[in-house]
Coordinates of C-alpha atoms and ligand atoms in Angstrom, one line a residue:
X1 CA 101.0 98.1 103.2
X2 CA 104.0 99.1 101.9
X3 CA 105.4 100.1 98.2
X4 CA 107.7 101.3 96.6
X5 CA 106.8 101.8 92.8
X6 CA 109.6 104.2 91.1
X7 CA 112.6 101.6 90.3
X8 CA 115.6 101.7 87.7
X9 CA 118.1 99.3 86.4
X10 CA 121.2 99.2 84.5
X11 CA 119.7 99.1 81.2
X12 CA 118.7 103.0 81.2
X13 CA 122.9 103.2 81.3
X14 CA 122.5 106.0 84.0
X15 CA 121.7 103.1 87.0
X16 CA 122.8 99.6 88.4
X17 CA 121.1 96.8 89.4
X18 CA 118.9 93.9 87.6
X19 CA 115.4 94.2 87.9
X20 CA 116.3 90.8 90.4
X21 CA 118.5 92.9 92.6
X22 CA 115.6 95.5 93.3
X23 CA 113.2 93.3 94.2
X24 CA 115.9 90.7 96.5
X25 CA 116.2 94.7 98.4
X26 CA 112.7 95.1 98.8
X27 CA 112.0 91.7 100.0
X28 CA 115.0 92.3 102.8
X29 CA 113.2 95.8 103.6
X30 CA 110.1 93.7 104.2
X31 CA 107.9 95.2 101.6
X32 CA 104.1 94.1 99.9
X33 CA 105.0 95.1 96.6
X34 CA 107.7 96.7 94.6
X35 CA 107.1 98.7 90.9
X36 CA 109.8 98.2 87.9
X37 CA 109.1 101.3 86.2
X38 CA 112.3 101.5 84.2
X39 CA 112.6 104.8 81.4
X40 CA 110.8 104.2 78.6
X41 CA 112.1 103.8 75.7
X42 CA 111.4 106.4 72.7
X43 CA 112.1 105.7 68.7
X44 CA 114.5 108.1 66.9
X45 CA 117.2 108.3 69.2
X46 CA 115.2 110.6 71.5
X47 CA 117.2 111.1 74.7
X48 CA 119.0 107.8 73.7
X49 CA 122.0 108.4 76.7
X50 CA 119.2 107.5 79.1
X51 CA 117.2 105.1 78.1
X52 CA 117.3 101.3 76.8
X53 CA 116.3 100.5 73.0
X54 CA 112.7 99.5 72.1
X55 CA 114.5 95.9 71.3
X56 CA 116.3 95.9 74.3
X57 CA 112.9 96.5 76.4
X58 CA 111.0 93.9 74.3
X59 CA 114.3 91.6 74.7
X60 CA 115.8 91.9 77.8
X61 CA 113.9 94.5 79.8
X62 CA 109.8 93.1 80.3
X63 CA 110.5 89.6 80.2
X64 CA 113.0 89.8 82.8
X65 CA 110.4 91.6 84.7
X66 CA 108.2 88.7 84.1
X67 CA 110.1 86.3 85.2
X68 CA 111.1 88.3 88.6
X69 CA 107.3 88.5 89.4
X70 CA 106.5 85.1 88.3
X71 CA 109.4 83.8 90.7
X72 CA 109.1 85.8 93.6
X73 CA 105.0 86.0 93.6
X74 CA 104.7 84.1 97.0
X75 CA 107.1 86.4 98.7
X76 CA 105.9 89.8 97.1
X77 CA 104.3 91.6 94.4
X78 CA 106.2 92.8 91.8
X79 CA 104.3 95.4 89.7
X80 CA 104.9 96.1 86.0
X81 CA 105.3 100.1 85.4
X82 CA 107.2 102.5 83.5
X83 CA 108.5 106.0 83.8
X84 CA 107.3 108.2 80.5
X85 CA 108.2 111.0 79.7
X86 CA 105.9 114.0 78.6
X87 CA 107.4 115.5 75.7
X88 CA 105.7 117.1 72.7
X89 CA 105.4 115.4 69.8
X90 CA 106.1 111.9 71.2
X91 CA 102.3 111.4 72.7
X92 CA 101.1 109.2 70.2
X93 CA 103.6 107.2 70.3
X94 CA 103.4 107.1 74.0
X95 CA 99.8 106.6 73.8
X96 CA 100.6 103.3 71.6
X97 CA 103.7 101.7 73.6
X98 CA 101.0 101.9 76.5
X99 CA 98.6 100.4 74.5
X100 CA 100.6 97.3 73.7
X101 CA 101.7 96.6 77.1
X102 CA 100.1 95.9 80.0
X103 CA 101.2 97.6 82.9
X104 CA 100.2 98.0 86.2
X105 CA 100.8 101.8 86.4
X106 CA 102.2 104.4 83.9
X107 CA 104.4 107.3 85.9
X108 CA 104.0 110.5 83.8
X109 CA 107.3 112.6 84.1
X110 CA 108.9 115.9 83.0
X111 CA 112.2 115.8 82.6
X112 CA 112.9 118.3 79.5
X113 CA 111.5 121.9 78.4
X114 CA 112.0 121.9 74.8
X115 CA 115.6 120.1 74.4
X116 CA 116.4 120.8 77.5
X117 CA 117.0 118.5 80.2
X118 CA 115.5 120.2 83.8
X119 CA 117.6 117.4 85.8
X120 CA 120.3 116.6 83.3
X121 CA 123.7 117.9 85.5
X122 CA 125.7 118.6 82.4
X123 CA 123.5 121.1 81.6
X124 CA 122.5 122.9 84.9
X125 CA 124.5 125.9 83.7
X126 CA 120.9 126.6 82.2
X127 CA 119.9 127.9 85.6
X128 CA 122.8 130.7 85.9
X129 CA 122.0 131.9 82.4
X130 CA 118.0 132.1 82.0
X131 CA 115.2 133.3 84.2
X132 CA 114.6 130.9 87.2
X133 CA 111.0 131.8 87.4
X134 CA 110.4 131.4 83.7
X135 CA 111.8 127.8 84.1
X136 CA 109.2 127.3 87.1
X137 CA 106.2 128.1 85.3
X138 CA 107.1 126.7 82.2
X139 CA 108.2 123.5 84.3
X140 CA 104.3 123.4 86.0
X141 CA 102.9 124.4 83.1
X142 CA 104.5 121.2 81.3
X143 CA 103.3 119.4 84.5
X144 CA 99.7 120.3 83.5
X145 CA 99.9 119.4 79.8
X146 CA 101.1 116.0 81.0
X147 CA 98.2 115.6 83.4
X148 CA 95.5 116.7 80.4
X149 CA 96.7 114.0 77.7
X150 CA 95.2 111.0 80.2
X151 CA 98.1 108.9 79.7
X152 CA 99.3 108.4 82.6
X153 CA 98.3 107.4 86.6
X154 CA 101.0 109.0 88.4
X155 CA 102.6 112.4 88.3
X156 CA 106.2 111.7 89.3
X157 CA 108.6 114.2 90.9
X158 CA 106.0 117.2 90.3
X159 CA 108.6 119.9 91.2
X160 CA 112.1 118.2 89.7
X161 CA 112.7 121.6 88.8
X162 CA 114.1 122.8 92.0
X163 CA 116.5 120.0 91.7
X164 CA 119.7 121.6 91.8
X165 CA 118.6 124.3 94.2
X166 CA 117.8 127.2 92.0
X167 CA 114.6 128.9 93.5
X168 CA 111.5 131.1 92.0
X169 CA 111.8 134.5 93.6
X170 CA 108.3 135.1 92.2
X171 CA 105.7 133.6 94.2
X172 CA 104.4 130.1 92.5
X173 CA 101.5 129.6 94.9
X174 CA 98.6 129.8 92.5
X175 CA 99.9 127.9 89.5
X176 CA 100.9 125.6 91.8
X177 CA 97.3 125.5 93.1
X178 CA 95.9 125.3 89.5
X179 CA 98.0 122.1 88.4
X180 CA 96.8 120.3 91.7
X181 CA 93.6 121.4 90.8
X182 CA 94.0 119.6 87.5
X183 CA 95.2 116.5 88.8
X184 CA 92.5 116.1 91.0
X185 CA 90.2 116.7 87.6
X186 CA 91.9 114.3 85.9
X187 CA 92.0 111.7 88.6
X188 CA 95.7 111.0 88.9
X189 CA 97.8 110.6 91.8
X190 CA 100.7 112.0 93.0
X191 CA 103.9 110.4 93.8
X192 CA 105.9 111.1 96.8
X193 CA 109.5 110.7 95.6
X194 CA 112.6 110.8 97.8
X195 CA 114.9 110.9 95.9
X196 CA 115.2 114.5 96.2
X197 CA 116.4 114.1 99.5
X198 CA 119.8 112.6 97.6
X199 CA 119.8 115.4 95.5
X200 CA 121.6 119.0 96.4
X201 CA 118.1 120.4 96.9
X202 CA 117.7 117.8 99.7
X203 CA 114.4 118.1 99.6
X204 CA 111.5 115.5 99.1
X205 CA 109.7 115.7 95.6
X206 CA 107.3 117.5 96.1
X207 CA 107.8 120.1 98.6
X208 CA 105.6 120.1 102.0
X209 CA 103.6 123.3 101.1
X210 CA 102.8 121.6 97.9
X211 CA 101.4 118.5 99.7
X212 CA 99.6 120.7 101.8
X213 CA 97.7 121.8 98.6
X214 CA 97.0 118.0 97.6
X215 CA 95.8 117.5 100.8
X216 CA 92.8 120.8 100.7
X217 CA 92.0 118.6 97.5
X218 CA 92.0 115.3 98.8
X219 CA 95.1 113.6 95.9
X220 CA 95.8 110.3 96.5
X221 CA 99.3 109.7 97.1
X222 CA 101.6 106.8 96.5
X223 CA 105.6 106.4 97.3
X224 CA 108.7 106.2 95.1
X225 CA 112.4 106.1 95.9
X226 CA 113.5 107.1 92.1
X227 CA 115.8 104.2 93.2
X228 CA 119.3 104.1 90.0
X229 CA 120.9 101.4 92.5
X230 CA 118.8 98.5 94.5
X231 CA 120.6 99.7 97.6
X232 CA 118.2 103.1 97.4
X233 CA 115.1 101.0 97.4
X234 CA 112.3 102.5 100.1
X235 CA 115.1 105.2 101.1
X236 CA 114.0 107.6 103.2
X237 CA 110.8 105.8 103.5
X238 CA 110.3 106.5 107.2
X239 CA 110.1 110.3 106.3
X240 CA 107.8 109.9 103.7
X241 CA 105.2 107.6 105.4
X242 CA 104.8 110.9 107.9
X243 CA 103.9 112.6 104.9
X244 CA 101.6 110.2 103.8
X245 CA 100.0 110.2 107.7
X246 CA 100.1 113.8 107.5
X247 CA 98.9 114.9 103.8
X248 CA 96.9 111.4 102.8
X249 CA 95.0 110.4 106.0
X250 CA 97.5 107.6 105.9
X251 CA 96.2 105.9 102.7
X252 CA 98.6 104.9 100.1
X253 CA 97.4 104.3 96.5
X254 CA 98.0 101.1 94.9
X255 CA 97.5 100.1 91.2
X256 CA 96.8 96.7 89.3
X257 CA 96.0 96.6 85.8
X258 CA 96.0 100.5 86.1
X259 CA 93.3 100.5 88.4
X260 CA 93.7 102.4 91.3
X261 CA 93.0 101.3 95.4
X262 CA 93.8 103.1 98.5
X263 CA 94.8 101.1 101.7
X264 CA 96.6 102.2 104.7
X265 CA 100.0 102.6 104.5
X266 CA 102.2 101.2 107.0
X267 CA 105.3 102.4 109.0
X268 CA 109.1 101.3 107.2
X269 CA 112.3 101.4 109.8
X270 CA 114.6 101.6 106.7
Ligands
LIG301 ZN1 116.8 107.9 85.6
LIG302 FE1 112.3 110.9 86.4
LIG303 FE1 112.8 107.9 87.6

């Protein structure tokens, strides 16, 4: 099997695509089952530049989704996710928007440390003018908050931090080692995104070393391209099935109704 469950569309206003055109690219790319997992959307204007409107997800966003999977179910299967963020202050409402709809799998994400955005290029200045290692651990520390609340099955891009290539020069191993340790106790699963690879770290998210890490615990492991146009769905995909071979005994974890299988993951020649 093959997956690819981190998708965008043009409704977060920072991607292209219908939820249509990602799926008509993962059907050409031969794939079992692709995941919409669009940015959810947040109440007061939080982050608003990237992100549709709760009406516009109600509206527009999930029943287009709908009718994708309902219309392409012979040829593949299109899973119903959502990217949310981890942000203090918003978890209830989080906790309720999950509630009320009924997705296949909930990515957990950190994309901001306090009102900053880690990822956000306009402000990447940050990184010249504050302590790169303070950034770290209070980027994996903000990792491990996320993966205590329970709200989510995935972690997605667990070091996004490194994402413009600003690097610790204090070693990172053991908090590293502690947050795995607390995904494992919490049960989630960690996302192998490549979109990193398209970013100027050029690096897969996460790192090697810290797959390494997930491996000594045994994390189940499931793919994402991070895909903001359909033409990035399952990019890179060869590369990050070796790391599945390599760091996950070659299982990849899929998820229905938020429960969560592993199978064998099979090879991709895009
Ligand atoms: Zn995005
Ligand atoms: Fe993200
Ligand atoms: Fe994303």
């Amino acid at each position: 099997m093959i997956v690819d469950y981190h998708t965008h569309t043009s409704l977060c206003k920072h991607a292209t695509g219908t939820p249509e055109d990602y799926v008509l690219r993962a059907l050409e790319l031969g794939f079992d089952e692709i995941g919409m997992s669009e940015h959810i959307p947040m109440p007061d204007s939080f982050d608003e530049r990237h992100r549709m409107s709760i009406e516009e997800y109600y509206q527009r966003y999930a029943p287009s989704v709908v009718e994708v999977s309902e219309r392409y179910k012979k040829r593949i299967q299109v899973r119903r996710g959502i990217e949310a963020d981890f942000f203090d202050g918003t978890q209830e409402w989080v906790r309720e928007f999950i509630k009320e709809n009924d997705f296949d799998f909930v990515i957990g994400s950190v994309h901001f440390l306090g009102s900053w955005g880690v990822d956000d290029p306009t402000f990447v200045h940050r990184y010249e003018e504050a302590d790169v290692d303070r950034i770290y651990e209070e980027y994996f520390h903000t990792v491990e908050r996320a993966v205590r609340t329970g709200l989510f099955d995935i972690v997605g891009h667990y070091d996004l931090v490194k994402k413009f290539g600003y690097r610790p020069t204090r070693n990172m191993d053991e908090l590293i080692r502690e947050v795995i340790g607390e995904i494992k106790k919490n049960d989630l699963c960690l996302e192998i995104n490549t979109s990193g690879l398209r970013k100027p770290v050029q690096e897969m998210y996460p790192s090697e070393f810290i797959l390494s890490l997930a491996r000594d615990v045994r994390l189940p492991l499931t793919l994402g391209s991070d895909a903001h146009a359909p033409e990035d769905v399952g990019k890179d995909f060869p590369l990050a099935v070796e790391m599945i071979e390599r760091y996950g005994s070659g299982k990849i974890s899929l998820f229905e109704k938020r429960e969560r299988r592993e199978v064998d993951v099979t090879k991709t020649s895009d």
